[in-house]
Tab-separated table of C-alpha atoms in Angstrom:
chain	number	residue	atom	x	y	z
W	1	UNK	CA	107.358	1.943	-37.295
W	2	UNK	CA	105.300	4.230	-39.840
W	3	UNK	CA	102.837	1.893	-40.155
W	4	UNK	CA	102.398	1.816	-36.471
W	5	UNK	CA	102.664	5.397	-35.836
W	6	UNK	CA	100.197	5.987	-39.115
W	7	UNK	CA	97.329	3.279	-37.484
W	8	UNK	CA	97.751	4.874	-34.454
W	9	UNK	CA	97.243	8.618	-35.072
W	10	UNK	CA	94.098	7.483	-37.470
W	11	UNK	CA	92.359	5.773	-34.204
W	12	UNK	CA	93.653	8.948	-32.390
W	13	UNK	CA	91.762	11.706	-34.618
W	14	UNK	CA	95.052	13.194	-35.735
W	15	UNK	CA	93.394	13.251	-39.015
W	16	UNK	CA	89.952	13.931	-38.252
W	17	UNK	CA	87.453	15.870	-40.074
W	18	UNK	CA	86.338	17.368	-36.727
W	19	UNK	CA	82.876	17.276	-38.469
W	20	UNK	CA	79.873	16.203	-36.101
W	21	UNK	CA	78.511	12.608	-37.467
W	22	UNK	CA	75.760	12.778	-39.471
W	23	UNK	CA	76.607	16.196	-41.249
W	24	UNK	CA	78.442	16.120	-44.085
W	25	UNK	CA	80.963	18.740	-45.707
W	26	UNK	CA	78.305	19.107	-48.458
W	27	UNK	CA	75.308	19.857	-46.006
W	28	UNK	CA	77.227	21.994	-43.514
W	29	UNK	CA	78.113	24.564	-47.154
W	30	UNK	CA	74.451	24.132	-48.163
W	31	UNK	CA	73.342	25.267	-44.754
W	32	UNK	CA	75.740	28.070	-44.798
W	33	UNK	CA	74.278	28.846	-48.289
W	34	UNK	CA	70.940	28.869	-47.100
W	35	UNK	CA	71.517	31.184	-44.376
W	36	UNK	CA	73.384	33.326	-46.251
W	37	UNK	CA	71.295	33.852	-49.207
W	38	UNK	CA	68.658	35.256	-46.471
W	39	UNK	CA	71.281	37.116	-44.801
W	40	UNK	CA	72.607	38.847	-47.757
W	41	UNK	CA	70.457	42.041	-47.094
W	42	UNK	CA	71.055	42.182	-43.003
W	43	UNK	CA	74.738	43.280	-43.257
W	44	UNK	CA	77.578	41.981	-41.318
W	45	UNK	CA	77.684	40.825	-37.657
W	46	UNK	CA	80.389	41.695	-36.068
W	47	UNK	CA	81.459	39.063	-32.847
W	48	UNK	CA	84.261	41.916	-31.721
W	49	UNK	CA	83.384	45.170	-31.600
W	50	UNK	CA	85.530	46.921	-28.678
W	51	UNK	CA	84.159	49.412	-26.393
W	52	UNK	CA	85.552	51.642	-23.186
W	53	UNK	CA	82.508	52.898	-21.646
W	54	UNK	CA	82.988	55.607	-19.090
W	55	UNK	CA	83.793	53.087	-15.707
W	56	UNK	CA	86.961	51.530	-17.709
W	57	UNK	CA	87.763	55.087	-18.997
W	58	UNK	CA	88.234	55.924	-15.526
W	59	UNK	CA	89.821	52.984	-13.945
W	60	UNK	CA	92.473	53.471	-16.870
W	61	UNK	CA	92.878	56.861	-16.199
W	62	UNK	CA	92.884	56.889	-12.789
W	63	UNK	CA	96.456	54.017	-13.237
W	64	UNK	CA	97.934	56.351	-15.483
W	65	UNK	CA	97.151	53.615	-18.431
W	66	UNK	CA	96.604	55.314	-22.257
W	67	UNK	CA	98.404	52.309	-24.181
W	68	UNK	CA	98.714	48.336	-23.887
W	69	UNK	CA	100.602	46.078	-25.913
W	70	UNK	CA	101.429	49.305	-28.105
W	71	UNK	CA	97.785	50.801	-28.648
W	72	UNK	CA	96.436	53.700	-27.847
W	73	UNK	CA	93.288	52.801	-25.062
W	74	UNK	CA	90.864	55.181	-26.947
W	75	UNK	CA	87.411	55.527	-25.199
W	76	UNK	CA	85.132	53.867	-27.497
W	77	UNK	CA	81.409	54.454	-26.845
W	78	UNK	CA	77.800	52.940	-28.148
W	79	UNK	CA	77.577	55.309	-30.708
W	80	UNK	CA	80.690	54.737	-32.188
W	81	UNK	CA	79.875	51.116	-32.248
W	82	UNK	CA	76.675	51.921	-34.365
W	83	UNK	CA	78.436	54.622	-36.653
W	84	UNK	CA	80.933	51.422	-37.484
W	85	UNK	CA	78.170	49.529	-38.194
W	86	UNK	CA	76.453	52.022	-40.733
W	87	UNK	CA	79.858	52.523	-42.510
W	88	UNK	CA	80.001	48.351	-43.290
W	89	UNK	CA	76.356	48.600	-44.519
W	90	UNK	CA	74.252	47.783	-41.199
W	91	UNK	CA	74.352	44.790	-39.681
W	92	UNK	CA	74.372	44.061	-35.998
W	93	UNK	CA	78.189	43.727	-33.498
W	94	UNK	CA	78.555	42.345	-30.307
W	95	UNK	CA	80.259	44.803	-27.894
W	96	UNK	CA	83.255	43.868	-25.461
W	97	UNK	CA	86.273	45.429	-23.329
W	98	UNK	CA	89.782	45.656	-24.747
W	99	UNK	CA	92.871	43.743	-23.125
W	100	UNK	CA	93.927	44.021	-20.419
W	101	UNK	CA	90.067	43.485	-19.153
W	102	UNK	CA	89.200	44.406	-15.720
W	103	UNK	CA	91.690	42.915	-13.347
W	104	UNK	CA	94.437	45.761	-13.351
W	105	UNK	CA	96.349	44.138	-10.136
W	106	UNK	CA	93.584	44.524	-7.732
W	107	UNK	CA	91.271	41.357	-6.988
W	108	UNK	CA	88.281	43.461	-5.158
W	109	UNK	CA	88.596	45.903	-7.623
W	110	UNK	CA	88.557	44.392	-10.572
W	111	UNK	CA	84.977	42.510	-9.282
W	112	UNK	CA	83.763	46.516	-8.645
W	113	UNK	CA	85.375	47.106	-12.295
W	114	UNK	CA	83.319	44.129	-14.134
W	115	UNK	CA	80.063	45.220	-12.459
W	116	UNK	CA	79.995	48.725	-13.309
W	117	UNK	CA	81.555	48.095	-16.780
W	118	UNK	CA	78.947	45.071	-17.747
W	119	UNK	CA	76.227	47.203	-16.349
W	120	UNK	CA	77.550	50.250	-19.086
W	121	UNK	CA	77.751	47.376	-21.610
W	122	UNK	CA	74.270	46.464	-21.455
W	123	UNK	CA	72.839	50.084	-21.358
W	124	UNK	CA	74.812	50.657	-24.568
W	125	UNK	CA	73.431	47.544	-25.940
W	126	UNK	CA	69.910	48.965	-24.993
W	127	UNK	CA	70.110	51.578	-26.984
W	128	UNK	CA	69.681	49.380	-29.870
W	129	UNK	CA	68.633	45.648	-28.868
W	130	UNK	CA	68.192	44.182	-32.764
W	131	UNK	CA	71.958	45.843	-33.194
W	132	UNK	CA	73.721	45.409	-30.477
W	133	UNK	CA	75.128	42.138	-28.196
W	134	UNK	CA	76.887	42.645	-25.595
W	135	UNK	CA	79.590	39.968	-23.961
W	136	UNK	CA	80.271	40.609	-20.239
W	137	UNK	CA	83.611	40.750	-18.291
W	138	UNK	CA	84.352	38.873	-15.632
W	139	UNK	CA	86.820	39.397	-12.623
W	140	UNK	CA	89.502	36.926	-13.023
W	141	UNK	CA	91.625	35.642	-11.559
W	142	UNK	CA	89.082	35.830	-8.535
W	143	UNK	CA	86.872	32.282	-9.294
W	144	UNK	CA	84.150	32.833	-7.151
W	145	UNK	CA	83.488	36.818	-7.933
W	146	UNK	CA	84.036	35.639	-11.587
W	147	UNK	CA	81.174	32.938	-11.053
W	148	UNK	CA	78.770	35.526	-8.892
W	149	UNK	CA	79.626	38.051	-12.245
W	150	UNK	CA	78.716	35.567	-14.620
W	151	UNK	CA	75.368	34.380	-13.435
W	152	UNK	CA	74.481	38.367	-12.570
W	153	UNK	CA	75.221	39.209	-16.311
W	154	UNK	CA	73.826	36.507	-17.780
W	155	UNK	CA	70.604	35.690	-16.207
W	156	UNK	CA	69.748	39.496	-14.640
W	157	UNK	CA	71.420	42.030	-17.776
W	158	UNK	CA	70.673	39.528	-20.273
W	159	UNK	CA	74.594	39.023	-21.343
W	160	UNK	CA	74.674	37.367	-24.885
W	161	UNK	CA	78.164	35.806	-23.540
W	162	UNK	CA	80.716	36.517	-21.569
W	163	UNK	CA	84.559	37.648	-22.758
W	164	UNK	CA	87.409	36.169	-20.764
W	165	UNK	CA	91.300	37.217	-21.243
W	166	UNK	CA	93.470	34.482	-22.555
W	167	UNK	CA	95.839	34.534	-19.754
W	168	UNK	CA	95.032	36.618	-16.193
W	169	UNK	CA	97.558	37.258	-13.450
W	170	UNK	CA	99.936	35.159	-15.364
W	171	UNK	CA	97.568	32.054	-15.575
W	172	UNK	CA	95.959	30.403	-18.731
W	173	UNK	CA	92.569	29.373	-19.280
W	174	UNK	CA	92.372	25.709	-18.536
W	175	UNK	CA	93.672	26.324	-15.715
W	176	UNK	CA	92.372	24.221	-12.892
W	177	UNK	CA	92.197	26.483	-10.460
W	178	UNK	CA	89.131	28.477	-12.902
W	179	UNK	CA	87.286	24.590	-13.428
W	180	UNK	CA	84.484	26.447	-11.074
W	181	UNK	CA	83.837	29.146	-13.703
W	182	UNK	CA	83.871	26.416	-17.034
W	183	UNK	CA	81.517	24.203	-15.084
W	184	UNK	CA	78.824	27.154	-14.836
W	185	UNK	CA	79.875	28.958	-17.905
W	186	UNK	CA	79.478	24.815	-19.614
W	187	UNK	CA	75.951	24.509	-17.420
W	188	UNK	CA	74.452	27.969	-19.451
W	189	UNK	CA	75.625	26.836	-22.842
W	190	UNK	CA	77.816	29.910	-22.928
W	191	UNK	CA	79.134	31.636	-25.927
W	192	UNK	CA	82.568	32.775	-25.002
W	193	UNK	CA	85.153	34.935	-26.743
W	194	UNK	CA	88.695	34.785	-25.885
W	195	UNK	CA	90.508	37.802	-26.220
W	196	UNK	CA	95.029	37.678	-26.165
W	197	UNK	CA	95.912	39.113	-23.248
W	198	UNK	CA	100.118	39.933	-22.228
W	199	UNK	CA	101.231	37.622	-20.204
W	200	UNK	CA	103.718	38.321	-17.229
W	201	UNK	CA	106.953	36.712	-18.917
W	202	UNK	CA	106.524	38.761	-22.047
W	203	UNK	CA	108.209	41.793	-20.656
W	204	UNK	CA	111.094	39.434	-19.339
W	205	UNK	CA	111.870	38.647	-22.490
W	206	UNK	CA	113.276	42.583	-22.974
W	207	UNK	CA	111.921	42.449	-27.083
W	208	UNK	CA	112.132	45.916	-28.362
W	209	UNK	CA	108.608	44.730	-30.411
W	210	UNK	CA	105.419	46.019	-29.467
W	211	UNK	CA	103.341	43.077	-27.615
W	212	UNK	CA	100.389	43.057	-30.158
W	213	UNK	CA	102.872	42.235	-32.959
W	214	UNK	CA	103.769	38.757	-31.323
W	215	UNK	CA	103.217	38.428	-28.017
W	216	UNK	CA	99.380	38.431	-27.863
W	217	UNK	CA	99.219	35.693	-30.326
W	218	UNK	CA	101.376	33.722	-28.522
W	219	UNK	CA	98.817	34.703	-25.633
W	220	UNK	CA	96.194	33.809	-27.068
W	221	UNK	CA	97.579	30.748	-29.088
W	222	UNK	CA	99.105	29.013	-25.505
W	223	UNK	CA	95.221	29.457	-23.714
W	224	UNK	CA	93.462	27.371	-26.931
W	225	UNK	CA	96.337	24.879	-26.715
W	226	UNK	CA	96.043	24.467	-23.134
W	227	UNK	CA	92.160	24.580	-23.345
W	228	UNK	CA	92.870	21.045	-25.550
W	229	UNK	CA	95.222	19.509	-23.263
W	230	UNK	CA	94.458	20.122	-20.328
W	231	UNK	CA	90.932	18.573	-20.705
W	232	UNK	CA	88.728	21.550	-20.384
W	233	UNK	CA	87.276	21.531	-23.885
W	234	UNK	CA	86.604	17.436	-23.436
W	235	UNK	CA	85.196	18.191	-19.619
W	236	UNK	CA	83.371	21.216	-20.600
W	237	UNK	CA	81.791	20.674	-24.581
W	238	UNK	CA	79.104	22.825	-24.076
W	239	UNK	CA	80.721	25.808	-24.190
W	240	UNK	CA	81.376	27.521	-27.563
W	241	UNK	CA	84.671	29.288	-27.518
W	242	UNK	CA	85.483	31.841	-30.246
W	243	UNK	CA	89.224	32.847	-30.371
W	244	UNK	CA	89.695	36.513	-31.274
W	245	UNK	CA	92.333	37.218	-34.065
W	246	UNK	CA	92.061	34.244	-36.055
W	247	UNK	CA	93.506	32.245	-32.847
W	248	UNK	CA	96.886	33.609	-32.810
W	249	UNK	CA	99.367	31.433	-33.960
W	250	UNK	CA	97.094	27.863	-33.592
W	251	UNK	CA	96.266	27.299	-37.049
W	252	UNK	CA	99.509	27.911	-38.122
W	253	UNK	CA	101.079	24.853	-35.475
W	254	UNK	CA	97.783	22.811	-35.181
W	255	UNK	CA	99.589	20.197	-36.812
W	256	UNK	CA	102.260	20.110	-34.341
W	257	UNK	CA	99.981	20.466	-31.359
W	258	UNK	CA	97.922	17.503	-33.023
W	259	UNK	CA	101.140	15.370	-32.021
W	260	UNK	CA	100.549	15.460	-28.687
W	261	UNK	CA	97.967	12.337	-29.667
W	262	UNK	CA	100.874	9.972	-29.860
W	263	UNK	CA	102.150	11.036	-26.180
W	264	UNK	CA	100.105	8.737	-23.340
W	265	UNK	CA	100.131	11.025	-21.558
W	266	UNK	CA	97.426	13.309	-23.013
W	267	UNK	CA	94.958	10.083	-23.972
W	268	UNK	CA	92.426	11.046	-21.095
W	269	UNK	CA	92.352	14.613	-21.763
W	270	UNK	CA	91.885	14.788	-25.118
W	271	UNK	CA	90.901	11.427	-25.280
W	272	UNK	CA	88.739	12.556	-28.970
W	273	UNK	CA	91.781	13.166	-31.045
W	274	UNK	CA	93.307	17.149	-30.605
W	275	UNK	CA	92.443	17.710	-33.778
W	276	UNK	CA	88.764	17.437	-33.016
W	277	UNK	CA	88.970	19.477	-30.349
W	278	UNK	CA	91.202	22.027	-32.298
W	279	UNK	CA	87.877	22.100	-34.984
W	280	UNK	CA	85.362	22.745	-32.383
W	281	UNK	CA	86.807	26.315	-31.914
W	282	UNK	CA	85.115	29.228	-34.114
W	283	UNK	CA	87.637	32.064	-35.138
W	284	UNK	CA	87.234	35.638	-35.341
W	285	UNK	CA	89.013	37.209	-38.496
W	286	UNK	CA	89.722	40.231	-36.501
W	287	UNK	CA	93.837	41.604	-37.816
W	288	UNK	CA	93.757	38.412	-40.117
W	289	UNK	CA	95.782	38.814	-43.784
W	290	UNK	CA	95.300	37.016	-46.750
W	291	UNK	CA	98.202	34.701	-46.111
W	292	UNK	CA	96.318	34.255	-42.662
W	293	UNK	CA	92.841	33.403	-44.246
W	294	UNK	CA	94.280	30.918	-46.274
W	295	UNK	CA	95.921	29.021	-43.564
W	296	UNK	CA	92.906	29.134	-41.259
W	297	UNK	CA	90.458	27.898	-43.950
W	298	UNK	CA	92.362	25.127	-44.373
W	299	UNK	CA	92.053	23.855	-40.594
W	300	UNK	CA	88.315	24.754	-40.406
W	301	UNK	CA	85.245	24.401	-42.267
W	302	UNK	CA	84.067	27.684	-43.135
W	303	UNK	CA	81.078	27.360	-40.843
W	304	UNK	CA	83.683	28.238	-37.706
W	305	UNK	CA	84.623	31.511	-39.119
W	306	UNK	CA	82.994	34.338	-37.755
W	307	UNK	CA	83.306	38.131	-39.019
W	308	UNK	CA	85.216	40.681	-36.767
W	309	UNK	CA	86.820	43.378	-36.782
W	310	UNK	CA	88.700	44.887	-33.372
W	311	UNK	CA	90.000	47.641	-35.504
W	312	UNK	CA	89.477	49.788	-38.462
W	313	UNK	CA	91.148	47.478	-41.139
W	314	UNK	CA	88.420	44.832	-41.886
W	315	UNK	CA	90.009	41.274	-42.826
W	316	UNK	CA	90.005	41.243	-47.042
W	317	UNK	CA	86.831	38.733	-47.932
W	318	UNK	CA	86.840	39.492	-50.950
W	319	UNK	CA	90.053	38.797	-51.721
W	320	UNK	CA	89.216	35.647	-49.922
W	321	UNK	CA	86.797	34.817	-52.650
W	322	UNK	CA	89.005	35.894	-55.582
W	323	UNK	CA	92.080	33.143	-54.010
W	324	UNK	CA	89.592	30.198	-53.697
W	325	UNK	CA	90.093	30.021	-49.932
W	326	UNK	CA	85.837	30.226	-49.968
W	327	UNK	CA	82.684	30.217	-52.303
W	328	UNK	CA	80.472	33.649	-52.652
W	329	UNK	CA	78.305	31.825	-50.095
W	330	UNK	CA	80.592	30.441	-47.466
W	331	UNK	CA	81.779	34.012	-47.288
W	332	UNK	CA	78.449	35.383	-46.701
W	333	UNK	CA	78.137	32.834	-44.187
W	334	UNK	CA	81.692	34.236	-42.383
W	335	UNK	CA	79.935	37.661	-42.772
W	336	UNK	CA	76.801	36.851	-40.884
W	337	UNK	CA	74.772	33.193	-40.990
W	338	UNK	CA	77.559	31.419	-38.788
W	339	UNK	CA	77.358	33.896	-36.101
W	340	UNK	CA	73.558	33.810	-35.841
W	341	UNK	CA	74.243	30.202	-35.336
W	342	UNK	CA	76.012	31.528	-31.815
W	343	UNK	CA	73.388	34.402	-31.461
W	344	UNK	CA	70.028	33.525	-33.360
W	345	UNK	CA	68.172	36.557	-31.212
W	346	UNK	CA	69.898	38.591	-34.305
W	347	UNK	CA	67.979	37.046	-36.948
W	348	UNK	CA	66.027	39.466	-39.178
W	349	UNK	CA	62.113	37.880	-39.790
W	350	UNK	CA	62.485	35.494	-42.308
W	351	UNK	CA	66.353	35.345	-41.780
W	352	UNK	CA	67.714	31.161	-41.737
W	353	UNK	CA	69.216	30.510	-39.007
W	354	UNK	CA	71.717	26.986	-39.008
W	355	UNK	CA	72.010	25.552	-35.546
W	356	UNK	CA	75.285	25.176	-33.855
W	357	UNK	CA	76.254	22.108	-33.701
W	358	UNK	CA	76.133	20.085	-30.067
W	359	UNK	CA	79.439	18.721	-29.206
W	360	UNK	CA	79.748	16.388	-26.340
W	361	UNK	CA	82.455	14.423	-24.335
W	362	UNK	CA	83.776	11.094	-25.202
W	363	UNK	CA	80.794	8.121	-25.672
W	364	UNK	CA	81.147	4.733	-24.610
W	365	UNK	CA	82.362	3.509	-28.105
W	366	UNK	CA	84.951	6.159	-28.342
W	367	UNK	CA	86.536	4.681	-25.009
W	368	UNK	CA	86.341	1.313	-25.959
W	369	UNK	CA	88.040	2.045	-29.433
W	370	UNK	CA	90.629	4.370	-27.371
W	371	UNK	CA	90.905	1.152	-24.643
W	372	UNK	CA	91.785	-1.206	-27.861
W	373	UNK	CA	94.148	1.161	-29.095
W	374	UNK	CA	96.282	1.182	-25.913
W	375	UNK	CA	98.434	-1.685	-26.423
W	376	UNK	CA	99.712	-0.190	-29.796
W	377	UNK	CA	100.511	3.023	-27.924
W	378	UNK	CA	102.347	1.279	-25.317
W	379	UNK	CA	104.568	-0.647	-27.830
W	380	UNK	CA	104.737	2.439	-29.289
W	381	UNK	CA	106.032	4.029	-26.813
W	382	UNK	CA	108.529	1.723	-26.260
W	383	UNK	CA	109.991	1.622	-29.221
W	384	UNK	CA	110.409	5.556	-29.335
W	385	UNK	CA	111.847	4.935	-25.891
């Protein structure tokens, strides 16, 4: 039965590297390296910078809402953004709206909301173009105004991505009913970062703990897993998801998600192994400890970790460095080189810039060696049963 299971979960991708074919561990660190030897002088870029321009102020204000998940809601402006940016040494940040986002309860207002908050968000951006990104909101749960918002931002305010809440209204990305927003958001090649959200059920749960101690991650760790398995990430690979936080809780029970490989019923939606799909995520260190760091760098290649940091405590890098979780250069590359991957515009003259790497949905030899594999999954199965 081990053998079995062991032969089965290897043709799976249980144990996959995740890395693209043709690029080796050695090459993707020596690309890092490159970019980061250039990038050493640009300062950090920051993927999650959080702003409240004045439209979100108000909308806040005007609901009698100062705190969520147990922060204060403090009205964060351009020039804050940039002050943040001097204090690390320069650099460049991409600017987005804190949880809970723009849908507050009210579907025609929250569309109002995202238009007069992305059009704030790219003024502030404006203001400094080489740096400052912005990444647009989008009204949620409402597909079609979400859609409208996306293309508006995108194509007309010149959006470097878009930022989407882990759960809205009590529903998870991958969620079928938002497949209309992945399929445009997967047509553009879009950059998306998702941000942990509180979902309905977590004040049910009557936890005298303040949601951002557990129940965001949990938030934010449930929308990545069902992402995976519900076949977004295999129907849509051209989008490039980064999960704020470090991804919650997912590298942490990757393992255990990876399981769901020996269940049938999860062979057509993550028909690439989860663990591939897992890999194709990038991370945002935003709130991550050491302890954190550690466990994150050994699900990833250091070329998914991006620099971030939501708050005032910046993750500890160094320290990073000094515990062997990554070389001088990877790190440099987590500071900066892997995000201009995401958002070359940002490169200084001169600057390397690595590409991304293209990810695509299951080839015709992948099915066929998933097709030859189905008989052992059967007997598999049972056998378990």
């Amino acid at each position: 039965m081990g053998l079995l299971m062991g032969a089965f979960m290897l043709s799976r991708g249980v144990f996959a590297s995740g890395i693209e074919p043709g690029l080796t561990v050695a090459e993707l660190r020596n690309g890092a390296s490159g970019a980061a030897a250039s990038s050493a002088l640009a300062g950090h870029f920051d993927v999650h910078q959080q702003v409240i321009p004045a439209a979100y102020a108000a909308a806040l204000q005007a609901r009698g809402i100062d705190h969520f998940a147990g922060r204060t809601l403090a009205v964060d402006s351009a020039g804050q953004a940039l002050s943040a940016l001097s204090a690390q040494g320069g650099g460049c940040a991409l600017l987005s709206l804190p949880a809970p986002g723009v849908w507050l309860g009210d579907g025609k207002g929250a569309a109002q909301l995202a238009r007069d908050c992305n059009d704030q968000l790219a003024a502030f951006a404006a203001q400094q173009q080489q740096q400052l990104g912005w990444l647009a909101a989008l009204p949620l749960p409402d597909v079609d105004e979400a859609v409208a918002e996306a293309a508006r931002a995108l194509d007309q305010l010149g959006a470097d991505g878009v930022a989407l809440m882990a759960s809205v209204d009590g529903r998870f990305l991958g969620d079928s009913e938002f497949d209309p927003l992945l399929a445009e958001l997967n047509r553009r090649e879009a950059r998306v970062l998702v941000l942990p959200n509180l979902h309905p059920t977590s004040a049910e749960l009557q936890l005298d703990v303040p949601g951002f101690a557990v129940e965001q991650a949990c938030d934010l760790t449930r929308a990545a897993v069902n992402l995976v398995l519900s076949g977004s990430m295999e129907r849509y690979p051209a989008i490039r998801w980064i999960l704020a936080e470090g991804g919650g809780f997912l590298p942490y029970a990757a393992w255990r998600v990876s399981l769901a490989n020996a269940m049938p019923g999860f062979a057509d939606l993550a028909p690439q192994g989860v663990m591939t799909y897992l890999r194709r995520f990038y991370f945002a260190t935003s709130t991550l400890a050491l302890p954190a760091l550690a466990v994150l760098g050994e699900l990833v290649e250091p070329s998914r970790v991006l620099y971030a940091r939501a708050d005032q405590a910046a993750p500890p890098l160094a320290q990073a460095q000094q515990a062997g979780i990554w070389s001088a250069a990877e790190l440099a590359g987590i500071r900066r080189g892997h995000a201009l991957s995401l958002f070359p515009r940002f490169a200084q003259p001169g600057e390397a810039v690595v590409p991304a790497p293209v990810f695509t949905s299951e080839t015709s030899l992948q099915r066929l060696k998933r097709a030859a594999a189905q008989p052992l999954a059967a007997l598999m199965q049972r056998m378990k049963d």
